[in-house]
Coordinates of C-alpha atoms and ligand atoms in Angstrom, one line a residue:
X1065 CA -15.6 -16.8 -12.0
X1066 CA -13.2 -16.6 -9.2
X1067 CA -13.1 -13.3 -6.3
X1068 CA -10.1 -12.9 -4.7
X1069 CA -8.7 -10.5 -2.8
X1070 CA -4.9 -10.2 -1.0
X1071 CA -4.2 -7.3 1.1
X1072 CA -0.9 -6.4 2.9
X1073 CA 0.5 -4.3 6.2
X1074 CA 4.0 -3.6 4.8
X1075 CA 7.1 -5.2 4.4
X1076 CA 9.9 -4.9 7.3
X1077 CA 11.4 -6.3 10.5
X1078 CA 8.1 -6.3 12.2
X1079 CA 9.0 -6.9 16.2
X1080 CA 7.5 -9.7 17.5
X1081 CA 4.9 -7.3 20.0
X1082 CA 3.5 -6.2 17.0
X1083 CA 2.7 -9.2 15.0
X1084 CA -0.7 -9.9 16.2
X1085 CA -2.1 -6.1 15.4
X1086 CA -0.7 -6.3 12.1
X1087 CA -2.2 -10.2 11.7
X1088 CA -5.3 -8.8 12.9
X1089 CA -5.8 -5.1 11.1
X1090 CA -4.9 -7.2 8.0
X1091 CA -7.4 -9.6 8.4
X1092 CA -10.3 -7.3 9.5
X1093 CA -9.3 -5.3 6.2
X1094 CA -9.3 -8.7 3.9
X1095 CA -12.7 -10.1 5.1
X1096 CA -14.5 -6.9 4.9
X1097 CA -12.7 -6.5 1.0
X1098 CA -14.2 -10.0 1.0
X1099 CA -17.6 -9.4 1.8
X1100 CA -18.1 -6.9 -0.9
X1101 CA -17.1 -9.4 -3.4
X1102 CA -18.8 -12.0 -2.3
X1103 CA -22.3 -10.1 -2.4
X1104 CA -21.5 -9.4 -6.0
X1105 CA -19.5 -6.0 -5.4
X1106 CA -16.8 -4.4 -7.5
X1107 CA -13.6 -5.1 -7.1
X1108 CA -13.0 -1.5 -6.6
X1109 CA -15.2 -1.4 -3.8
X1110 CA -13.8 -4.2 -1.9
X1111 CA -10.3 -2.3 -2.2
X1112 CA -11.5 1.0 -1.3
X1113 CA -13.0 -0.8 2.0
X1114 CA -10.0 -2.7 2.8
X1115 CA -7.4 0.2 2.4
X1116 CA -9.9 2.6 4.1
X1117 CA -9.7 0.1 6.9
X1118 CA -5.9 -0.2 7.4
X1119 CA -6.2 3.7 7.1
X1120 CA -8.2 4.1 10.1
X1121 CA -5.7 1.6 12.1
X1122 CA -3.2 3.2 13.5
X1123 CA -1.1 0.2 13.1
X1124 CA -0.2 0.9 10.0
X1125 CA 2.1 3.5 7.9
X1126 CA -1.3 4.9 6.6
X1127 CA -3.3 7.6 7.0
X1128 CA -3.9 7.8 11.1
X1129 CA -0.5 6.5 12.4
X1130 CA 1.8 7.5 9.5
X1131 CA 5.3 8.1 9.9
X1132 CA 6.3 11.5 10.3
X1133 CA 8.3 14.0 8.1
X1134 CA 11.3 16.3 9.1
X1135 CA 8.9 18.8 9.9
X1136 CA 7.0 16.5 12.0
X1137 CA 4.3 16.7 9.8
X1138 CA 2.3 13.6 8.3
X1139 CA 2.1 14.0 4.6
X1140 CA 0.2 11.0 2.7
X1141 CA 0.3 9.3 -0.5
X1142 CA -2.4 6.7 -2.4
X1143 CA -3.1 5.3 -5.7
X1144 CA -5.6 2.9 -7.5
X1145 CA -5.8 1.3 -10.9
X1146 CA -8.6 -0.4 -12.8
X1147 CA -7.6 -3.3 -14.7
X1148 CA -11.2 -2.6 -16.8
X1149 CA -10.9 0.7 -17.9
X1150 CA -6.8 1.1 -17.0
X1151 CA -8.1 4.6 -15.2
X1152 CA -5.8 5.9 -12.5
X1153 CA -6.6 8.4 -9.3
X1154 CA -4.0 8.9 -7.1
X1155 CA -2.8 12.0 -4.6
X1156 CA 0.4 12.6 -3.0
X1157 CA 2.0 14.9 -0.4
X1158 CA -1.7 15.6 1.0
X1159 CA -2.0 16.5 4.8
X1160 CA -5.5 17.1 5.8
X1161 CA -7.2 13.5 4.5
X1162 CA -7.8 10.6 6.7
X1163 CA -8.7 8.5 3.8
X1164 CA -6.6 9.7 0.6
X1165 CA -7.3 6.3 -1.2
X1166 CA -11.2 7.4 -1.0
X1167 CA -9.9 10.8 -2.7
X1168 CA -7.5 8.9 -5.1
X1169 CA -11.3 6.5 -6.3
X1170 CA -12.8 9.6 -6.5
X1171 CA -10.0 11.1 -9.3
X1172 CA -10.1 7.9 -11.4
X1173 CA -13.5 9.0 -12.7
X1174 CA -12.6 12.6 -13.4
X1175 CA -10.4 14.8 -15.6
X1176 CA -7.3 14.3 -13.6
X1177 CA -5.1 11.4 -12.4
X1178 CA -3.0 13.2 -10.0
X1179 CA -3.2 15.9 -7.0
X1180 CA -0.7 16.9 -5.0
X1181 CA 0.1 18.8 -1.9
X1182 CA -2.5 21.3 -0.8
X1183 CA -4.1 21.3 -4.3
X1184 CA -5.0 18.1 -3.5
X1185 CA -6.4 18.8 -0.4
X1186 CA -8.7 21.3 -1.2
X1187 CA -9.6 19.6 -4.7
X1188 CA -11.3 17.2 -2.0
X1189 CA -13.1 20.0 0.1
X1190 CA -14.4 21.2 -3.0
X1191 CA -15.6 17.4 -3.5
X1192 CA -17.3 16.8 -0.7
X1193 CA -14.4 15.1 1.2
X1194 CA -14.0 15.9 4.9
X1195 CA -10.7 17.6 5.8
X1196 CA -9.0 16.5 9.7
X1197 CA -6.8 18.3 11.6
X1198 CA -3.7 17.1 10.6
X1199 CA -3.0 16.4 14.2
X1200 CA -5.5 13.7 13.9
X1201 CA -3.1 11.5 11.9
X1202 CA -0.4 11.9 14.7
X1203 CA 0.1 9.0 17.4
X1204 CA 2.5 8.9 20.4
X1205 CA 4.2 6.3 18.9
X1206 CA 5.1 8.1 15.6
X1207 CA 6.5 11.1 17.3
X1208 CA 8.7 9.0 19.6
X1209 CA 9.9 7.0 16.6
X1210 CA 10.7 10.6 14.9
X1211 CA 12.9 11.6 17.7
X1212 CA 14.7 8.9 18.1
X1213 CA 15.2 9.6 13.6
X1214 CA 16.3 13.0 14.2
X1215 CA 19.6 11.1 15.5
X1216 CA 19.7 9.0 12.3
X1217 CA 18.4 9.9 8.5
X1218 CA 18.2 7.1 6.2
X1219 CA 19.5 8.4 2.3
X1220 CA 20.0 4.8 0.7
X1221 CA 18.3 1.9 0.3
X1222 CA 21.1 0.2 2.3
X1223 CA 20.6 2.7 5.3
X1224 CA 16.7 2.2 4.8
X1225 CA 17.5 -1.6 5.4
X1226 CA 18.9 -0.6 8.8
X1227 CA 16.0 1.8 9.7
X1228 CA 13.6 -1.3 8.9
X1229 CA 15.1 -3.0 11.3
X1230 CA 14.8 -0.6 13.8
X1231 CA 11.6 0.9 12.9
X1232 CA 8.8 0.6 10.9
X1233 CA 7.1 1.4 7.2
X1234 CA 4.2 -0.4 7.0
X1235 CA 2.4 0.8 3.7
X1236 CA -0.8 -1.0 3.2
X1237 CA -2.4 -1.9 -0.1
X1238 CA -4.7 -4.7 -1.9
X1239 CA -5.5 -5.9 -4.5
X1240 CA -9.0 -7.6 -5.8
X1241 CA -10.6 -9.4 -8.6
X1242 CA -14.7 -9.5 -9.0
X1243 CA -17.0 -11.7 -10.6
X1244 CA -16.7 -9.7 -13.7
X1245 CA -13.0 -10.6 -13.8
X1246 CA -12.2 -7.2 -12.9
X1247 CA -9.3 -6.3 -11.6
X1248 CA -8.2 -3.0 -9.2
X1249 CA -5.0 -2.5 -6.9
X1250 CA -4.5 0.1 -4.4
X1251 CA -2.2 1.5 -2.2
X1252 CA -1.8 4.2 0.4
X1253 CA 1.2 5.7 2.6
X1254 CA 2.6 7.5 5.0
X1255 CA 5.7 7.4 3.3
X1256 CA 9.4 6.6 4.9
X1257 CA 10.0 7.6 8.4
X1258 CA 11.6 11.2 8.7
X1259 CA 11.5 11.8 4.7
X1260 CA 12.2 15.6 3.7
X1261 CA 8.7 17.8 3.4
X1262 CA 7.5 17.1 0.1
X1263 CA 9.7 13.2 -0.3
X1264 CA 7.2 10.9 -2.7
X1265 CA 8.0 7.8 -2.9
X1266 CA 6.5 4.6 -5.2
X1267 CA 2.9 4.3 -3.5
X1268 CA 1.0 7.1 -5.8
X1269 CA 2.5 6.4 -8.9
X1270 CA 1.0 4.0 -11.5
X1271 CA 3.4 1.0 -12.1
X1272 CA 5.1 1.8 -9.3
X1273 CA 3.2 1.5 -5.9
X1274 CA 0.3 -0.4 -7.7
X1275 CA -0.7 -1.8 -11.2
X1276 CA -3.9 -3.3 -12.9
X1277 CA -4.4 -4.9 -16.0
X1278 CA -7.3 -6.7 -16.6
X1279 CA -5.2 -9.2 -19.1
X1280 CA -2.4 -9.4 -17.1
X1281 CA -3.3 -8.7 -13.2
X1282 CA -3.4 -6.2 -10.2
X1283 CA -0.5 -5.8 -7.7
X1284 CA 0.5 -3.8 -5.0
X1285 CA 4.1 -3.7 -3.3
X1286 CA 6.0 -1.9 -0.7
X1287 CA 9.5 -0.9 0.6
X1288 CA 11.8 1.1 -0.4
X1289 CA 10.1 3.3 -2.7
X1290 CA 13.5 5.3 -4.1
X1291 CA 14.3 1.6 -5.3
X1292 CA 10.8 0.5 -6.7
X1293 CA 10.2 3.9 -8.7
X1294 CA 13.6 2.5 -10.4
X1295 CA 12.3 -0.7 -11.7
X1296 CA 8.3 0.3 -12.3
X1297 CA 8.3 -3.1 -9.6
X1298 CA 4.3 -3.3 -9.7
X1299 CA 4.3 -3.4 -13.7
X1300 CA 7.6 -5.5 -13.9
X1301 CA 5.6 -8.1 -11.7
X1302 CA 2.4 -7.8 -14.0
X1303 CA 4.6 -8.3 -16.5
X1304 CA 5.5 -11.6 -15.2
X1305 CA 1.8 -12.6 -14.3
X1306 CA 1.6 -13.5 -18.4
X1307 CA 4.4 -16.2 -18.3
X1308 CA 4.7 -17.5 -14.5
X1309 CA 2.2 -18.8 -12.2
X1310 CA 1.2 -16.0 -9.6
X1311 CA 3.6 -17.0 -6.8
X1312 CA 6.6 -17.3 -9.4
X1313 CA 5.3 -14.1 -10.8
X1314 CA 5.7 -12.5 -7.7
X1315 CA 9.3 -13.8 -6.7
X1316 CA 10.8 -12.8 -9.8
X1317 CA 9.9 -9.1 -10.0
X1318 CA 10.7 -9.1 -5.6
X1319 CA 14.1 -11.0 -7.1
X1320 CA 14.6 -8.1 -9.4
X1321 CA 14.1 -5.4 -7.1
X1322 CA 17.0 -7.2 -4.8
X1323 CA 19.4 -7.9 -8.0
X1324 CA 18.8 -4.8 -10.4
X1325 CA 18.7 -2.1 -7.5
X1326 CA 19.8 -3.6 -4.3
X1327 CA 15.8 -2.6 -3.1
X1328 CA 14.2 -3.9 0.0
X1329 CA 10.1 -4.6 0.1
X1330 CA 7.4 -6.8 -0.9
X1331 CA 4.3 -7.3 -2.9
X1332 CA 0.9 -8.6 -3.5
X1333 CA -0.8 -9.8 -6.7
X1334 CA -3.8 -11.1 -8.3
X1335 CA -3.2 -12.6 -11.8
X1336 CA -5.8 -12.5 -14.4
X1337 CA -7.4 -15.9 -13.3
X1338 CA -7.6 -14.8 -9.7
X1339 CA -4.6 -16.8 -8.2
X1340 CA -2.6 -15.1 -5.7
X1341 CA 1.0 -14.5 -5.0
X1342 CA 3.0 -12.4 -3.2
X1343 CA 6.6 -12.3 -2.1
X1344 CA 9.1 -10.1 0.4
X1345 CA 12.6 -9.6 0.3
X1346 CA 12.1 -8.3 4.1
X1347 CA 11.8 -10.6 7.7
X1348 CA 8.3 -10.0 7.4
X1349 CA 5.5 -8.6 4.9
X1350 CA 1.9 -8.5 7.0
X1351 CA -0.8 -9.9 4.6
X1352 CA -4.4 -11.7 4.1
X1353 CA -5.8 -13.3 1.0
X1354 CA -8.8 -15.1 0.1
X1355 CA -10.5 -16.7 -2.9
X1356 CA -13.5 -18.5 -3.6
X1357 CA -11.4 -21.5 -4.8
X1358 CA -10.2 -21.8 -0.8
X1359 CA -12.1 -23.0 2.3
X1360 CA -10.5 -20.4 4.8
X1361 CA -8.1 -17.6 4.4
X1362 CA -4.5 -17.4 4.8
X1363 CA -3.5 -14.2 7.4
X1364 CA 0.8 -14.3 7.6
X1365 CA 3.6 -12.4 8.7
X1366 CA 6.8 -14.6 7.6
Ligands
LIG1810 N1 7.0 2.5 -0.4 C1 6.7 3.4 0.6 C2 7.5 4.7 0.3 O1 8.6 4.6 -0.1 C3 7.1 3.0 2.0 C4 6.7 1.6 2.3 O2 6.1 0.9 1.5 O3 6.9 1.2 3.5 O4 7.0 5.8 0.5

């Protein structure tokens, strides 16, 4: 049986200083998703590891690092999916977690898919989960980034194009298969840059932000999330996993996104034989993958 797993750092104009961090944080991520698998690990493991991983970089639009909102405030977002069991956990809006994805795992075995706002965070005190200061999630970066967006809010996808070019969502997300054939994808945010207190976007909702189906395959995607709620992109591109090969399946639903709603991102995906694809509609989409069909793995920006 194949492993797998493809992980990404966002999709946008990622300026040329920061390539390397993003190659790297992506890679570091991948290989330790990797590792899991390899030692006979669940899929949902490796992509609990791997997004908790990109969380903890600050590199990323994920928990520490995150964009921030109007009120300055970093408000997060995560989801995950099990192809096996189709079980969803995912929180959104949620202030005090480093780690939401670990929250969002911890939902797809209970009563609940869903938590929001400060439900959601104290749902995870009551669960053992560590709350941080939310000024923990804040880097200089981020706050200069958010004044220079109090001069200019993004309200379109078109405008959104423009602010990717001049700053930066950088989502992350993967996606993994395990020797059981079992499929999960996950993916955790920090949202758009300057969105209004209380703005969710595509990342926590099934279909959306993330997808698995044992029988079809697992993706995650980013971008424009106003657009990708639109077209369900991560179930669109399942979709397609069960009549194009994984890269094809990939283009098309990244082709729709552009033709059906004007929408800028990317995505990754596993299909339900383990190959990979992925595609972007953006300069750049930040990603790793490796399977046990390849001799080294693939870390890429363009
Ligand atoms: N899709 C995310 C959102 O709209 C942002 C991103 O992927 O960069 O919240």
């Amino acid at each position: 049986m194949t492993i797998a797993i493809i992980v990404h750092g966002g999709a946008w104009d990622i300026p040329a200083e920061e390539h390397q961090a993003h190659l790297d944080g992506c890679r570091a991520a991948m290989l330790a998703g990797y590792e899991i698998l390899r030692g006979g690990g669940t899929a949902l493991d490796a992509v609990e590891r791997a997004v908790t991983m990109m969380e903890d970089d600050p590199t990323f639009d994920a928990g520490v690092g995150s964009h921030l909102n109007r009120d300055g405030v970093v408000q997060l977002d995560a989801g995950v999916m099990d192809g096996g069991t189709l079980q969803v956990g995912a929180v959104a809006a949620v202030e005090r977690l480093q780690n939401p994805i670990r929250v969002a795992r911890h939902l797809l075995n209970s009563a609940h898919n869903m938590m929001v706002g400060h439900g959601a965070d104290s749902y995870a005190a009551e669960h053992g989960f560590e709350l941080c200061d939310p000024e923990k999630l804040i880097v200089e970066r981020e706050v200069a980034r958010w004044k220079l967006a109090q001069k200019e809010t993004p309200t379109s996808s078109d405008e959104f194009g423009k602010i990717v070019r001049g700053a930066k969502p950088g989502t992350v997300g993967a996606v993994a298969i395990d020797r059981r054939g079992n499929i999960v994808a996950g993916t955790s945010t920090g949202g758009t840059l300057y969105k209004p207190v209380g703005r969710v976007g595509d990342s926590p909702l099934p279909g959306c932000g993330y997808f698995a189906d044992n029988a079809l395959g697992g993706v995650s995607t980013t971008g424009h999330g106003e657009s990708i709620i639109r077209i369900q992109l991560a179930r669109v591109a399942a979709d397609f996993c069960s009549r194009l090969y994984a890269p094809a399946a990939a283009q098309a639903a990244i082709s729709m996104l552009g033709d059906r709603v004007g929408g800028l991102g990317g995505l990754i995906l596993i299909d339900h034989t383990g190959r990979v694809g992925f595609a972007h509609n953006t300069p750049h989409m930040a990603r790793a993958y490796l399977t046990s069909e390849m001799s080294s793995p693939v870390v890429a920006i363009r």
